GROMACS .gro file of C-alpha atoms in nm:
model
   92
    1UNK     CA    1   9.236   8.275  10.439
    2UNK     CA    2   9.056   8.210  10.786
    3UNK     CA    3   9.265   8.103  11.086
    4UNK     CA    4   9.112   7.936  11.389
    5UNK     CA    5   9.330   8.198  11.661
    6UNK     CA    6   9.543   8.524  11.639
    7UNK     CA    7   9.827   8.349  11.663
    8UNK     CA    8   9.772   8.090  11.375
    9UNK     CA    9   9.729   8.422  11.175
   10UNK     CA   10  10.034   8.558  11.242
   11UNK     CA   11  10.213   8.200  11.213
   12UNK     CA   12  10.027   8.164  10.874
   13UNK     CA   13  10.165   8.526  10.727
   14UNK     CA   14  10.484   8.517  10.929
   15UNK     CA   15  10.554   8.127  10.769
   16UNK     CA   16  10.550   8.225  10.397
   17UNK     CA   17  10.848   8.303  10.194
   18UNK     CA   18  10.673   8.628  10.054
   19UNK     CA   19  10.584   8.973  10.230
   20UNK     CA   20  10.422   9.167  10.040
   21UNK     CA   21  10.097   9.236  10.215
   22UNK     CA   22   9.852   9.075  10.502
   23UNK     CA   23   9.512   9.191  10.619
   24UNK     CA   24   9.366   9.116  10.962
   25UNK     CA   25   8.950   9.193  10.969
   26UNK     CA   26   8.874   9.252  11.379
   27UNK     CA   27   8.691   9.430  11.620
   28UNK     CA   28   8.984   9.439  11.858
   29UNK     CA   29   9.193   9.737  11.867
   30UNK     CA   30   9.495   9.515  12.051
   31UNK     CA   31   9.459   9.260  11.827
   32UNK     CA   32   9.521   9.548  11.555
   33UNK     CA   33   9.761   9.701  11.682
   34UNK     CA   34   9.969   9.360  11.751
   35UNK     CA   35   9.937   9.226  11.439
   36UNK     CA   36  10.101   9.534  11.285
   37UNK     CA   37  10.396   9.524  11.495
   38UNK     CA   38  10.433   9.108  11.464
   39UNK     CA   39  10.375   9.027  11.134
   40UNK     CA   40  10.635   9.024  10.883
   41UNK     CA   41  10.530   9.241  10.575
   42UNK     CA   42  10.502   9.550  10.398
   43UNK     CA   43  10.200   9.640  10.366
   44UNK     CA   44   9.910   9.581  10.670
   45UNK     CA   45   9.528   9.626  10.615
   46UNK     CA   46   9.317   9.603  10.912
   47UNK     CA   47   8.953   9.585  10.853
   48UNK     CA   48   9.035   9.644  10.484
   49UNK     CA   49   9.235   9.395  10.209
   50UNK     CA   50   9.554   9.531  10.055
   51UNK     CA   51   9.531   9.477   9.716
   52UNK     CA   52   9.849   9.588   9.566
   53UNK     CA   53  10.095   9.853   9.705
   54UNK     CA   54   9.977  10.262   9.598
   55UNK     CA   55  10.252  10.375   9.384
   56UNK     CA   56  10.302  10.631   9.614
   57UNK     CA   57  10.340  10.397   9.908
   58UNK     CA   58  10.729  10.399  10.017
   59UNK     CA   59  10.795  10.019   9.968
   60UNK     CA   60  11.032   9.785   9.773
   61UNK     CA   61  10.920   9.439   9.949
   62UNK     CA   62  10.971   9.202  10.199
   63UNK     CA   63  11.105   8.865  10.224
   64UNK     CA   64  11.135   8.732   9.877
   65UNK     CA   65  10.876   8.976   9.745
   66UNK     CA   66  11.126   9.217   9.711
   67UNK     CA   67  11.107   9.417   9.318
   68UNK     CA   68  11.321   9.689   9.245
   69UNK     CA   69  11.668   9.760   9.096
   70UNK     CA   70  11.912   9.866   9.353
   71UNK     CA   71  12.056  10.196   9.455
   72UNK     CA   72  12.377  10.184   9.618
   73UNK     CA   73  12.405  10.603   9.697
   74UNK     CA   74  12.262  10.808   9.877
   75UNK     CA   75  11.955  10.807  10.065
   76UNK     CA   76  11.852  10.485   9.845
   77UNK     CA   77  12.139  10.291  10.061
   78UNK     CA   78  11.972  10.351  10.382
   79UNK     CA   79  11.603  10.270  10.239
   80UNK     CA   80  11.749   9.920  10.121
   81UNK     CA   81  11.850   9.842  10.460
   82UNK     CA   82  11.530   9.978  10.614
   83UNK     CA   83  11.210   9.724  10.656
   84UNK     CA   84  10.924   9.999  10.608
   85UNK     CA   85  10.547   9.878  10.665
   86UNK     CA   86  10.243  10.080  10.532
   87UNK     CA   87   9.950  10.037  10.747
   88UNK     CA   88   9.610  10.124  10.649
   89UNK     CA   89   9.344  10.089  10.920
   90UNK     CA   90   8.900  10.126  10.848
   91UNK     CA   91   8.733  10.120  11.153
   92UNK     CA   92   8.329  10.194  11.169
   0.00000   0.00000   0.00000
């Protein structure tokens, strides 16, 4: 999905009911490093798609993508409450 400005990107991720992942492709380190901070998901590519979350990424979902059973004890009760975002950045 192509958006015409930075900020229709961020409207366009930030406006669905789902988090799972979003990808921005740029030559601009600010607009990389805002994106990660303003978009609402769990897993952020820049300069490289997101396919599906590594199973050894530390992430139950965002939004209405969330996917898990859940753990009331423990360590498990603070994760739930936590919104954790996996970034993966390719620059050349």
């Amino acid at each position: 999905m192509k958006a015409d400005s930075f900020d229709e990107a961020v409207e366009i991720v930030n406006g669905s009911h789902y988090g799972n992942a979003a990808s921005i492709f740029t030559s601009s380190g600010k607009y990389a490093r805002e994106f990660k901070y303003r978009v609402h998901a769990g897993n952020i590519g820049v300069n490289i798609g997101v396919a599906a979350p590594s199973a050894s990424f530390p992430f139950g979902g965002q939004k209405d993508s969330f996917f898990g059973d859940l753990h009331g004890q423990g360590a498990d009760s603070i994760d739930f409450f936590t919104d954790r975002k996996i970034v993966i950045e390719r620059w050349i």
